[in-house]
């Protein structure tokens, strides 16, 4: 299929205006010719620079930018250029031989793992960039878990071979050790380090010698000194290619080798099924090696149609077929100055054409323009076929992680699951006038970034942001200040404590008010006890009715109606329950949520004229408070399960720091070259943990956390918390 493409100017960033002339080009794009590649790897391994060299080598660029001169195609936003690191995924594409290769560059920092996950969702091959001077770094190991969970075929690139400290063999060994024996070298450098020029290619059995400033290499015969190693590698590749196809295996046994076509066919199967992880070498800064890797991607990497069918929300699957119903999944949105929301998508099925009307959640969206993208430069196209990745602007109703389909088609692509937040902060409330603007802006960022959660906490009386790390939260602040022009400060977030009781207590309260006409009267007798599942019925009471309520903040309220002889009409039960719930939402000790309490209403009084729902609500709330205080009231604090992955050298520092955080170490396990420490840590001790961990380990550790349980605080902490709360009440 040939698509007419009109090339125009689109300046979407406030960074540097970009101008290109209008022209019209004809390009061929068939699903089988598409290659969707995601660049992954530890921060600083060279992903963005590698993307730049791919663009340059394929002539999509005529001048190569650098991260240092803030001129790469991928890192085009001001903040990425300021920080000299990628913060958002960025979509680019090149033409190489028959293929259109879509390239998604991702940030290596663990704070932006959401960007990695959404890119892996739509990519068909991962290009894992290793820094050959550092070997396999912790960020890459963590990313590998996601590559595995998406079953994405992967190719390793040992980058920075020109680095003084480059050690290809050590990097290869580490990769085998961490990622298994499917890691298979296709190349090795002959002269790594400052004078790097030469790569031996064991697939083609040829040597590539690069000019000093990189680019197209000269092919030469492999020298005697390297032929043995090259042949050994080649044999391993031939064996790997033959292994997964009976016909190839037979041929291999008969003839002891395979021809080029057979080799390609076997390797294609092996790569697509994650039976091999090829390793290549490169220097991104010196523009050496990317051409061969793009050639391999063109020849061997799977097209979107070669991957398993995509999972749908309803449990079914959908084939990547241009004749299927148009199905478009938004994997990322980003608002940009002067443009508004840009939505990045993959066409999972059918053909998306400009002007199409598609449906998402019963809302019709007209897709007015479709773009191919190279960072901030977007080129308008008429249509994109199944498997292709592109961008559109100004969608009104459709957000990240949602599916647009042709009218009458109901299915949805299975949503991306994002990890739990790892860090929280509170926002210092701005002026009343700015508050509304701030909340709107925060919710806009939240809609674009599913790893950010904005919570307006009523019990904590704070706006809390939950994110992935300090850098992540700093980025939110930067965007609010620079894009929305609202001053924003962070402060220490309060802790969501819980309150409960430790023993049984009985109490009663009479609410009586006589003011002018009709008065208010209600008397409630209540027993409260700590609630545990399957506890025996309250001793000495006659239970008429029971209700176990799951509280929205966690834990339970067991509400027992034990009135005999009609001392309170059962029509007031709901009002009584409401009064209790009101108090449970603002606990008697510190205003925190209460949980796991059984309340039995066993006696009371009512008045024929003066009793009403309001009176019973007040009486119930009062008696709950006074009974609670008699029942060994206890404050509980949230405890998190924290898993830290770190290298041996920094383990002592990580443990020392944990000890200062009241942590309870649960275990230590070796994971490859890393240690995994599992600990239970009170949330109150986790403030700014992500920056502390980064600084004490120089970035050589990563952590995840998950709410584990609420446990009682010590007597001293409880006293201090109650004192603080009471002084806050007096100040208010
Ligand atoms: N010597 C050498 N330096 C490189 C090479 N590739 C990248 N660098 C340098 O490494 C640093 C990081 O490069 P980036 O391309 O920003 O790395 P990245 O993987 O995109 O980093 P994040 O976006 O932070 O995850 C820059 O200073 C690059 O110039 C290489 O092949 N050789
Ligand atoms: Mg980068």
XYZ file of C-alpha atoms and ligand atoms in Angstrom:
765
model
C 0.000 0.000 0.000
C 1.322 3.436 -0.841
C 0.380 6.380 1.264
C 0.698 9.960 0.176
C 2.275 11.997 2.907
C 2.253 15.732 3.097
C 5.138 17.031 5.146
C 4.438 20.195 7.065
C 5.741 22.220 9.921
C 4.560 21.501 13.438
C 6.233 23.330 16.252
C 4.963 21.704 19.416
C 7.484 22.627 22.021
C 8.263 25.839 23.750
C 11.915 24.805 23.605
C 13.311 25.710 20.195
C 11.103 26.503 17.224
C 11.726 24.057 14.437
C 11.218 24.810 10.785
C 11.141 22.453 7.838
C 9.869 23.098 4.353
C 6.661 21.641 3.025
C 7.141 18.786 0.664
C 5.240 15.786 -0.494
C 6.687 12.312 -0.294
C 5.470 8.836 -1.109
C 6.263 6.070 1.305
C 5.357 2.443 1.493
C 4.030 1.135 4.804
C 2.714 -2.374 5.149
C 2.114 -4.035 8.502
C 4.766 -6.642 7.713
C 7.290 -3.833 7.181
C 6.695 -2.208 10.533
C 9.119 -2.631 13.422
C 8.171 -1.122 16.787
C 11.233 -0.769 18.986
C 11.462 0.494 22.551
C 14.833 1.682 23.883
C 15.301 0.592 27.482
C 18.172 0.665 29.948
C 19.663 2.126 33.077
C 19.811 5.916 33.189
C 22.773 7.235 31.227
C 23.414 4.042 29.245
C 22.966 6.054 26.046
C 19.387 5.421 24.826
C 18.710 8.963 23.689
C 22.112 9.204 22.012
C 21.526 5.838 20.349
C 18.156 7.035 18.996
C 19.955 10.091 17.627
C 22.534 7.971 15.835
C 19.781 5.774 14.353
C 18.028 8.888 13.010
C 21.264 10.243 11.608
C 22.402 6.987 10.030
C 19.027 6.552 8.349
C 19.190 10.155 7.086
C 16.106 11.223 9.014
C 18.480 13.865 10.426
C 21.283 15.664 8.716
C 23.028 16.858 11.859
C 23.520 14.749 14.948
C 22.555 16.400 18.230
C 23.986 15.559 21.632
C 22.538 15.366 25.116
C 25.201 17.819 26.332
C 24.336 20.478 23.749
C 20.607 19.949 24.478
C 19.971 19.233 20.831
C 18.729 15.639 20.574
C 15.483 14.897 18.788
C 14.232 12.762 21.661
C 14.881 14.988 24.685
C 13.113 18.035 23.297
C 11.332 19.489 26.324
C 12.978 22.279 28.321
C 13.081 20.266 31.518
C 14.759 17.272 29.858
C 17.348 19.605 28.390
C 17.870 21.347 31.750
C 18.329 18.048 33.556
C 20.145 16.314 30.634
C 18.058 13.200 31.087
C 14.906 11.816 29.493
C 11.726 12.263 31.512
C 9.045 11.332 28.983
C 8.875 8.680 26.316
C 9.473 10.111 22.930
C 8.317 8.673 19.618
C 10.569 8.717 16.572
C 10.760 6.733 13.354
C 13.213 5.930 10.596
C 13.104 4.137 7.268
C 15.718 1.429 6.942
C 15.733 -0.801 3.894
C 12.150 -2.140 3.639
C 11.116 -1.170 7.136
C 9.613 1.725 8.932
C 11.135 1.441 12.392
C 9.179 3.240 15.110
C 11.530 4.030 17.985
C 10.301 4.849 21.473
C 13.004 6.289 23.717
C 12.232 5.890 27.414
C 13.665 7.489 30.559
C 16.065 5.208 32.445
C 15.279 6.655 35.841
C 13.167 4.358 37.911
C 10.957 7.333 38.808
C 9.472 7.174 35.322
C 8.871 3.449 35.097
C 5.281 4.201 34.028
C 6.678 5.544 30.740
C 8.595 2.296 30.247
C 5.554 0.148 30.923
C 3.288 2.046 28.542
C 5.969 1.877 25.821
C 6.494 -1.847 26.325
C 2.760 -2.292 25.896
C 2.926 -1.093 22.284
C 6.468 -2.111 21.294
C 7.238 -5.402 19.573
C 10.972 -5.559 20.325
C 13.006 -4.127 23.199
C 16.439 -2.732 22.437
C 18.120 -2.938 25.817
C 21.039 -0.530 25.926
C 23.869 -1.538 28.264
C 26.766 0.703 29.165
C 29.780 -1.523 28.428
C 31.844 0.528 30.866
C 29.496 -0.334 33.760
C 28.162 -3.757 32.824
C 24.594 -4.650 33.747
C 23.272 -1.926 36.041
C 20.486 -2.206 38.564
C 18.021 -0.130 36.492
C 18.356 -2.586 33.612
C 17.724 -5.548 35.908
C 14.502 -3.996 37.132
C 13.392 -3.160 33.611
C 14.072 -6.725 32.603
C 11.244 -7.865 34.858
C 8.861 -5.769 32.758
C 10.334 -7.043 29.476
C 9.666 -10.554 30.757
C 6.170 -9.813 31.942
C 5.250 -8.434 28.500
C 7.020 -11.368 26.753
C 8.768 -8.857 24.531
C 11.553 -10.098 22.246
C 14.766 -8.332 23.236
C 18.084 -7.385 21.679
C 20.982 -6.112 23.802
C 23.278 -3.366 22.636
C 26.578 -3.095 24.499
C 26.988 0.658 23.999
C 29.869 2.984 24.897
C 32.429 0.510 23.473
C 34.590 3.592 22.818
C 34.703 4.336 26.566
C 38.114 4.032 28.260
C 36.642 1.565 30.720
C 34.593 -0.435 28.218
C 34.708 -4.165 28.976
C 32.585 -6.023 26.462
C 33.393 -9.510 27.718
C 32.548 -8.659 31.321
C 29.312 -6.999 30.184
C 28.421 -10.070 28.139
C 29.179 -12.389 31.057
C 27.043 -10.288 33.403
C 24.197 -10.256 30.896
C 24.348 -14.067 30.670
C 24.454 -14.372 34.419
C 21.477 -12.043 34.978
C 19.323 -12.784 31.955
C 20.186 -16.427 31.289
C 21.885 -18.471 28.615
C 19.552 -17.244 25.885
C 21.817 -14.194 25.780
C 23.738 -14.809 22.570
C 26.544 -12.601 21.237
C 26.324 -11.768 17.531
C 29.346 -9.491 17.577
C 32.477 -8.538 19.495
C 34.731 -5.483 19.277
C 38.356 -5.874 18.264
C 39.702 -2.674 19.749
C 37.391 -1.349 22.449
C 38.335 1.822 24.306
C 39.418 5.223 23.034
C 40.554 3.970 19.621
C 37.465 1.853 18.927
C 36.887 1.304 15.203
C 36.291 -2.384 14.600
C 33.481 -4.883 15.177
C 33.585 -8.542 14.208
C 30.155 -9.766 13.115
C 29.691 -13.480 13.738
C 26.380 -13.688 11.894
C 27.763 -12.394 8.617
C 31.321 -13.562 9.383
C 32.745 -10.230 8.404
C 34.636 -7.429 10.104
C 33.327 -3.850 10.091
C 35.935 -1.116 10.214
C 34.496 2.341 10.886
C 35.912 5.697 9.872
C 37.004 7.740 12.886
C 33.802 9.783 12.959
C 31.616 6.729 12.422
C 29.011 6.161 9.746
C 29.233 3.497 7.081
C 31.914 0.893 7.880
C 34.202 -0.844 5.452
C 33.725 -4.620 5.308
C 36.929 -6.604 5.709
C 37.877 -10.218 6.228
C 38.117 -11.274 9.866
C 41.819 -11.441 10.794
C 43.437 -14.701 11.769
C 43.646 -13.660 15.440
C 39.851 -13.342 15.707
C 38.609 -16.021 13.361
C 38.485 -18.758 16.014
C 36.236 -16.756 18.331
C 34.083 -15.559 15.438
C 33.598 -19.113 14.167
C 32.662 -20.366 17.619
C 30.063 -17.589 17.963
C 28.801 -18.268 14.460
C 28.327 -21.973 15.214
C 26.326 -21.100 18.306
C 24.073 -18.833 16.202
C 23.553 -21.505 13.560
C 22.655 -23.988 16.260
C 20.246 -21.565 17.902
C 18.628 -20.883 14.515
C 18.227 -24.581 13.744
C 16.993 -25.567 17.168
C 13.419 -24.402 16.808
C 12.490 -25.693 13.392
C 12.538 -29.381 12.517
C 13.355 -28.886 8.839
C 16.242 -26.582 9.711
C 17.480 -29.000 12.318
C 17.538 -31.826 9.783
C 19.392 -29.679 7.277
C 21.846 -28.641 9.971
C 22.568 -32.248 10.904
C 22.970 -33.263 7.283
C 25.141 -30.384 6.114
C 26.572 -29.006 9.352
C 25.478 -25.474 8.447
C 22.592 -23.351 7.110
C 22.480 -20.897 4.223
C 21.796 -17.207 4.839
C 18.069 -17.483 4.188
C 17.647 -20.472 6.503
C 19.685 -18.784 9.170
C 17.478 -15.687 8.964
C 14.309 -17.748 9.130
C 15.509 -19.702 12.192
C 16.699 -16.587 13.999
C 13.407 -14.819 13.288
C 11.508 -17.603 15.038
C 14.010 -17.715 17.898
C 13.926 -13.948 18.506
C 10.141 -13.636 18.252
C 9.693 -16.434 20.773
C 12.288 -15.081 23.191
C 14.504 -18.119 22.661
C 17.510 -15.908 22.001
C 18.541 -12.434 23.145
C 21.134 -11.256 20.610
C 23.956 -8.962 21.742
C 25.441 -6.290 19.473
C 28.128 -3.643 20.053
C 28.011 0.078 19.392
C 29.231 3.511 20.203
C 26.293 5.887 20.048
C 28.381 9.038 20.459
C 30.812 7.946 17.732
C 28.039 6.801 15.424
C 29.351 3.272 15.141
C 27.220 0.158 14.925
C 23.630 1.419 14.665
C 23.336 0.691 10.918
C 24.031 -3.006 11.389
C 21.554 -3.154 14.267
C 18.857 -1.479 12.132
C 19.664 -3.988 9.401
C 19.146 -6.818 11.870
C 15.872 -5.231 13.025
C 14.767 -5.004 9.386
C 15.727 -8.607 8.612
C 14.982 -10.490 11.808
C 12.887 -8.522 14.334
C 9.158 -9.337 14.382
C 6.575 -7.107 12.745
C 3.467 -6.357 14.858
C 1.634 -9.076 12.932
C 4.250 -11.648 14.012
C 3.506 -11.072 17.681
C 0.765 -12.883 19.595
C -2.672 -11.338 19.182
C -3.341 -8.472 21.580
C -5.383 -9.185 24.709
C -8.785 -7.528 25.056
C -10.519 -6.493 28.273
C -13.251 -9.075 27.734
C -10.711 -11.919 27.717
C -10.608 -12.261 23.915
C -7.792 -11.269 21.555
C -7.466 -9.215 18.399
C -5.254 -9.899 15.381
C -3.023 -7.185 13.952
C -4.781 -7.092 10.591
C -5.468 -4.069 8.425
C -8.741 -5.660 7.314
C -10.012 -5.914 10.897
C -12.185 -3.331 12.686
C -10.323 -0.096 13.368
C -8.996 -0.319 16.922
C -6.677 2.341 18.298
C -5.141 2.313 21.784
C -3.852 5.507 23.425
C -0.704 4.555 25.321
C 0.392 8.050 26.310
C -0.842 11.623 26.396
C 1.153 14.763 27.004
C -0.002 18.357 26.893
C 2.314 20.668 25.072
C 2.437 24.446 24.936
C 0.425 25.983 22.086
C -0.916 22.602 21.037
C -2.810 21.143 23.973
C -3.070 17.444 24.465
C -1.044 15.200 22.167
C -2.182 11.563 22.223
C 0.188 8.790 21.167
C -1.427 5.613 19.934
C -0.949 2.259 18.314
C -3.328 1.019 15.655
C -4.062 -2.522 16.835
C -6.344 -3.406 13.943
C -7.749 -1.895 10.750
C -6.556 1.327 9.138
C -6.822 4.684 10.867
C -7.496 7.475 8.375
C -7.612 11.209 8.990
C -11.234 12.268 9.415
C -12.324 8.904 10.884
C -15.005 9.034 13.531
C -14.249 6.568 16.297
C -15.899 5.807 19.604
C -14.544 5.629 23.150
C -16.885 5.074 26.093
C -19.880 6.001 23.886
C -18.315 9.351 22.957
C -17.574 9.973 19.311
C -14.164 11.440 18.491
C -13.262 12.777 15.087
C -9.607 12.075 14.387
C -8.936 15.177 12.353
C -5.186 14.775 11.928
C -2.784 11.891 12.226
C 0.948 12.359 12.592
C 4.146 10.449 12.395
C 6.498 11.800 14.967
C 10.163 12.562 15.411
C 10.268 14.079 18.883
C 8.615 17.472 18.633
C 8.456 17.395 14.842
C 5.247 15.863 13.638
C 4.496 15.051 10.057
C 0.908 14.771 8.973
C -0.088 11.552 7.214
C -3.356 10.414 5.705
C -3.541 7.067 7.403
C -1.695 4.488 9.477
C -2.174 0.739 9.121
C -2.589 -1.935 11.792
C 0.579 -2.168 13.865
C 1.770 1.391 13.292
C 2.341 3.957 16.023
C 1.503 7.651 15.667
C 0.075 10.722 17.316
C -3.016 12.870 17.151
C -4.085 16.054 18.898
C -7.098 17.560 20.630
C -9.026 14.441 21.527
C -11.905 15.588 23.683
C -12.991 12.525 25.589
C -10.254 9.925 25.282
C -7.374 9.562 27.727
C -4.288 7.415 28.219
C -4.988 3.716 28.523
C -8.245 3.914 26.545
C -9.343 2.386 23.251
C -11.021 4.057 20.284
C -12.899 1.761 17.936
C -14.947 1.940 14.774
C -18.635 2.568 15.468
C -20.492 -0.577 16.451
C -17.347 -2.302 17.730
C -17.387 -2.764 21.472
C -14.030 -4.305 22.358
C -11.253 -2.619 24.311
C -7.542 -3.348 24.418
C -6.535 -4.638 27.840
C -5.410 -1.718 29.985
C -1.851 -1.173 31.129
C -1.325 -1.970 34.812
C 0.901 0.570 36.512
C 2.925 0.005 39.686
C 1.898 1.277 43.114
C 3.223 4.705 44.145
C 6.390 4.681 46.237
C 6.591 8.160 47.643
C 4.183 10.850 48.850
C 4.289 14.528 49.567
C 1.788 17.185 50.577
C 1.119 20.386 48.692
C 1.261 23.634 50.674
C -2.169 25.127 49.970
C -1.794 28.194 47.749
C -4.109 31.216 47.944
C -7.822 30.472 47.586
C -7.765 31.971 44.102
C -4.935 29.643 43.024
C -6.316 26.532 44.718
C -8.904 25.851 42.060
C -6.391 26.448 39.265
C -3.850 24.214 40.996
C -6.258 21.325 41.444
C -7.321 21.563 37.801
C -3.698 21.492 36.662
C -2.836 18.594 38.971
C -5.774 16.564 37.725
C -4.671 17.274 34.157
C -1.200 15.867 34.894
C -2.801 12.927 36.707
C -4.868 12.165 33.600
C -1.673 12.097 31.512
C 0.451 10.220 33.998
C -1.201 7.173 35.518
C 1.651 6.709 37.998
C 0.705 9.957 39.755
C -2.218 9.944 42.196
C -3.681 13.189 43.504
C -5.588 12.728 46.754
C -7.535 15.404 48.584
C -7.438 13.821 52.000
C -10.257 14.882 54.295
C -8.878 13.339 57.527
C -5.362 14.658 56.856
C -6.703 18.013 55.599
C -3.974 17.994 52.946
C -3.655 17.526 49.218
C -1.339 14.551 48.904
C 0.567 13.569 45.773
C 1.582 9.929 45.454
C 4.328 9.302 42.920
C 7.233 7.100 41.962
C 10.157 9.091 43.363
C 11.489 12.544 44.155
C 12.373 13.267 40.516
C 8.839 12.381 39.526
C 7.345 14.794 42.067
C 9.896 17.482 41.148
C 8.741 17.160 37.551
C 5.112 17.734 38.593
C 6.165 20.893 40.465
C 8.201 22.105 37.495
C 5.261 21.650 35.141
C 2.815 23.396 37.482
C 5.166 26.352 37.918
C 6.409 26.705 34.343
C 3.380 25.666 32.333
C 0.522 26.696 34.617
C 2.293 29.630 36.267
C 1.209 28.636 39.753
C 3.724 28.751 42.588
C 3.817 25.387 44.273
C 5.585 24.188 47.417
C 5.733 20.770 49.002
C 5.558 20.007 52.711
C 5.740 16.930 54.871
C 2.566 14.908 54.458
C 0.642 13.890 57.563
C 0.363 10.208 58.301
C -2.962 8.427 57.787
C -3.152 6.883 61.260
C -6.069 4.728 62.281
C -7.837 4.440 65.638
C -9.275 1.378 67.264
C -10.012 -0.074 70.718
C -8.432 -2.878 72.697
C -11.176 -3.908 75.160
C -14.914 -3.908 75.711
C -16.762 -0.924 77.174
C -20.409 -0.059 77.786
C -21.737 3.468 77.912
C -24.891 5.490 77.390
C -25.768 9.032 76.389
C -28.946 11.033 76.566
C -29.400 13.847 74.081
C -32.087 16.253 75.225
C -32.773 19.736 74.012
C -35.767 21.943 74.735
C -35.848 25.061 72.626
C -39.135 26.810 72.051
C -41.493 24.425 70.229
C -40.674 20.759 69.716
C -37.510 19.512 71.433
C -34.997 16.767 70.693
C -34.724 13.572 72.673
C -32.752 10.370 72.230
C -30.991 8.007 74.598
C -28.641 5.285 73.362
C -26.892 2.498 75.320
C -23.982 0.963 73.491
C -21.366 -1.728 73.938
C -18.206 -1.487 71.893
C -15.615 -4.239 71.430
C -12.595 -4.848 69.209
C -13.906 -6.603 66.088
C -12.361 -9.797 64.830
C -13.803 -12.141 62.257
C -16.054 -14.934 63.613
C -16.094 -13.517 67.147
C -18.763 -14.919 69.463
C -22.055 -13.046 69.948
C -21.944 -10.270 72.598
C -22.330 -11.962 75.981
C -25.659 -11.337 77.726
C -27.280 -9.490 74.802
C -30.050 -10.665 72.509
C -28.982 -10.051 68.940
C -31.859 -9.094 66.624
C -29.962 -8.025 63.558
C -26.345 -7.789 62.407
C -24.586 -5.911 59.668
C -20.852 -6.077 58.829
C -19.799 -2.947 56.992
C -16.589 -2.756 54.919
C -15.270 0.699 55.632
C -14.084 2.607 52.581
C -10.747 3.340 54.302
C -10.255 -0.341 55.221
C -11.287 -2.413 58.250
C -14.822 -3.119 59.445
C -17.695 -1.846 61.528
C -19.907 -4.618 62.893
C -23.259 -3.080 63.769
C -25.457 -5.235 66.049
C -29.044 -4.333 66.909
C -29.827 -5.868 70.311
C -32.887 -3.888 71.428
C -35.498 -5.912 73.312
C -38.864 -4.621 74.459
C -38.935 -1.767 71.920
C -36.978 0.765 73.977
C -35.767 2.252 70.649
C -37.851 1.848 67.519
C -35.884 -0.002 64.822
C -36.683 2.872 62.443
C -33.920 4.813 64.240
C -31.268 2.121 63.592
C -30.038 3.827 60.440
C -29.698 7.210 62.117
C -27.739 5.591 64.957
C -25.470 3.849 62.493
C -24.934 7.129 60.668
C -23.979 8.868 63.921
C -21.411 6.132 64.636
C -20.003 6.298 61.110
C -19.603 10.065 61.414
C -17.471 9.604 64.486
C -15.555 6.727 62.917
C -14.642 8.988 60.001
C -13.171 11.471 62.434
C -11.861 9.419 65.329
C -12.065 10.611 68.941
C -8.282 10.630 69.588
C -6.723 12.357 66.576
C -9.476 12.748 64.001
C -8.157 9.684 62.102
C -10.340 6.953 60.647
C -11.511 4.285 63.131
C -11.593 0.623 62.197
C -12.421 -2.894 63.361
C -15.013 -2.182 66.010
C -18.188 -4.027 66.947
C -20.986 -1.833 68.235
C -24.029 -3.388 69.909
C -27.004 -1.122 70.638
C -28.747 -2.805 73.546
C -30.965 -0.206 75.253
C -32.158 3.372 75.150
C -35.188 5.621 75.334
C -37.289 7.576 72.899
C -39.992 10.203 73.148
C -43.224 10.088 71.171
C -42.955 13.742 70.053
C -39.337 14.894 70.471
C -37.419 11.876 69.093
C -36.203 12.025 65.511
C -33.326 10.819 63.323
C -31.195 13.855 64.091
C -31.489 13.364 67.847
C -30.507 9.688 67.566
C -27.581 10.508 65.313
C -26.230 12.971 67.849
C -26.767 10.609 70.790
C -25.088 7.705 68.933
C -22.111 9.784 67.943
C -21.631 11.056 71.507
C -21.934 7.654 73.153
C -19.549 6.158 70.600
C -16.977 8.793 71.523
C -17.243 8.303 75.270
C -17.354 4.475 75.050
C -14.332 4.555 72.695
C -12.285 6.502 75.209
C -13.094 3.945 77.939
C -12.233 0.968 75.696
C -8.437 1.174 75.668
C -8.306 3.394 72.585
C -5.253 2.774 70.453
C -3.681 4.635 67.536
C -2.413 2.421 64.708
C 0.249 3.433 62.211
C 0.626 2.287 58.608
C 3.480 -0.116 57.972
C 4.811 -0.746 54.481
C 6.492 -3.801 53.024
C 9.607 -2.332 51.451
C 11.825 -4.326 49.059
C 15.197 -2.839 48.236
C 17.448 -4.156 45.481
C 21.027 -2.987 45.884
C 24.568 -3.961 45.070
C 26.822 -5.594 47.683
C 29.003 -2.508 48.106
C 26.144 -0.306 49.305
C 24.261 -2.895 51.344
C 25.829 -1.806 54.658
C 24.746 1.799 54.064
C 21.216 0.744 53.119
C 20.895 -1.420 56.260
C 22.329 1.317 58.486
C 19.835 3.822 57.136
C 16.944 1.369 57.610
C 17.868 0.884 61.252
C 17.345 4.592 61.830
C 13.836 4.265 60.398
C 12.377 1.805 62.960
C 12.492 -0.830 60.197
C 11.975 -4.519 60.911
C 14.200 -6.502 58.539
C 12.310 -9.508 57.181
C 14.978 -11.080 55.036
C 17.928 -10.742 52.688
C 18.280 -12.723 49.480
C 20.880 -12.713 46.754
C 19.406 -11.890 43.348
C 22.132 -12.225 40.744
C 24.810 -9.786 41.788
C 22.351 -7.838 43.855
C 20.952 -8.206 47.320
C 17.258 -7.922 47.975
C 16.434 -6.610 51.419
C 12.847 -6.977 52.606
C 11.742 -4.868 55.550
C 8.638 -3.574 57.250
C 8.938 0.188 57.668
C 6.507 2.664 59.267
C 5.235 5.184 56.721
C 6.133 7.962 59.160
C 9.806 7.057 58.601
C 9.651 6.898 54.802
C 9.561 10.632 54.032
C 11.938 11.440 51.155
C 13.227 7.854 51.184
C 13.696 7.834 47.429
C 16.187 10.740 47.490
C 18.006 9.385 50.546
C 18.392 5.967 48.959
C 19.612 7.526 45.748
C 22.216 9.612 47.544
C 23.529 6.953 49.945
C 23.912 4.423 47.116
C 24.815 6.757 44.224
C 21.776 5.399 42.393
C 22.814 1.757 42.836
C 19.610 0.735 44.605
C 15.929 0.665 43.807
C 12.925 0.070 45.998
C 9.261 -0.802 45.859
C 6.743 -0.534 48.654
C 3.252 -1.721 49.404
C 0.942 -1.105 52.342
C 1.215 -4.098 54.631
C -0.797 -3.446 57.805
C -1.641 -1.026 60.579
C 0.031 -1.718 63.919
C -0.254 -0.032 67.337
C 2.091 2.886 68.009
C 4.007 2.998 71.295
C 2.495 4.723 74.305
C 4.872 7.688 73.929
C 4.096 8.207 70.249
C 0.365 7.951 70.996
C 0.625 10.608 73.704
C 2.554 12.921 71.391
C 0.079 12.446 68.532
C -2.908 13.230 70.778
C -1.119 16.301 72.151
C -0.350 17.560 68.630
C -3.920 17.014 67.517
C -5.359 18.869 70.497
C -3.048 21.814 69.993
C -4.024 21.923 66.303
C -7.691 22.004 67.357
C -7.006 24.893 69.712
C -5.159 26.828 67.021
C -7.973 26.324 64.532
N 31.631 7.543 25.490
C 30.344 7.387 25.217
N 29.437 8.114 25.840
C 28.134 7.927 25.518
C 27.721 6.987 24.555
N 26.366 7.036 24.467
C 25.964 7.968 25.322
N 27.019 8.518 25.955
C 26.988 9.580 26.959
O 26.306 9.123 28.096
C 25.522 10.158 28.660
C 24.080 9.713 28.737
O 23.585 9.550 27.439
P 22.017 9.559 27.138
O 21.865 9.263 25.695
O 21.355 10.767 27.683
O 21.594 8.313 28.031
P 20.105 7.813 28.318
O 20.224 6.341 28.408
O 19.170 8.374 27.328
O 19.866 8.420 29.757
P 18.433 8.702 30.494
O 17.580 9.427 29.545
O 18.841 9.504 31.672
O 17.900 7.373 30.881
C 25.717 11.369 27.765
O 26.697 12.166 28.348
C 26.184 10.781 26.463
O 27.006 11.655 25.733
C 28.724 6.232 23.899
O 28.476 5.416 23.040
N 30.009 6.472 24.276
Mg 17.516 9.522 27.539
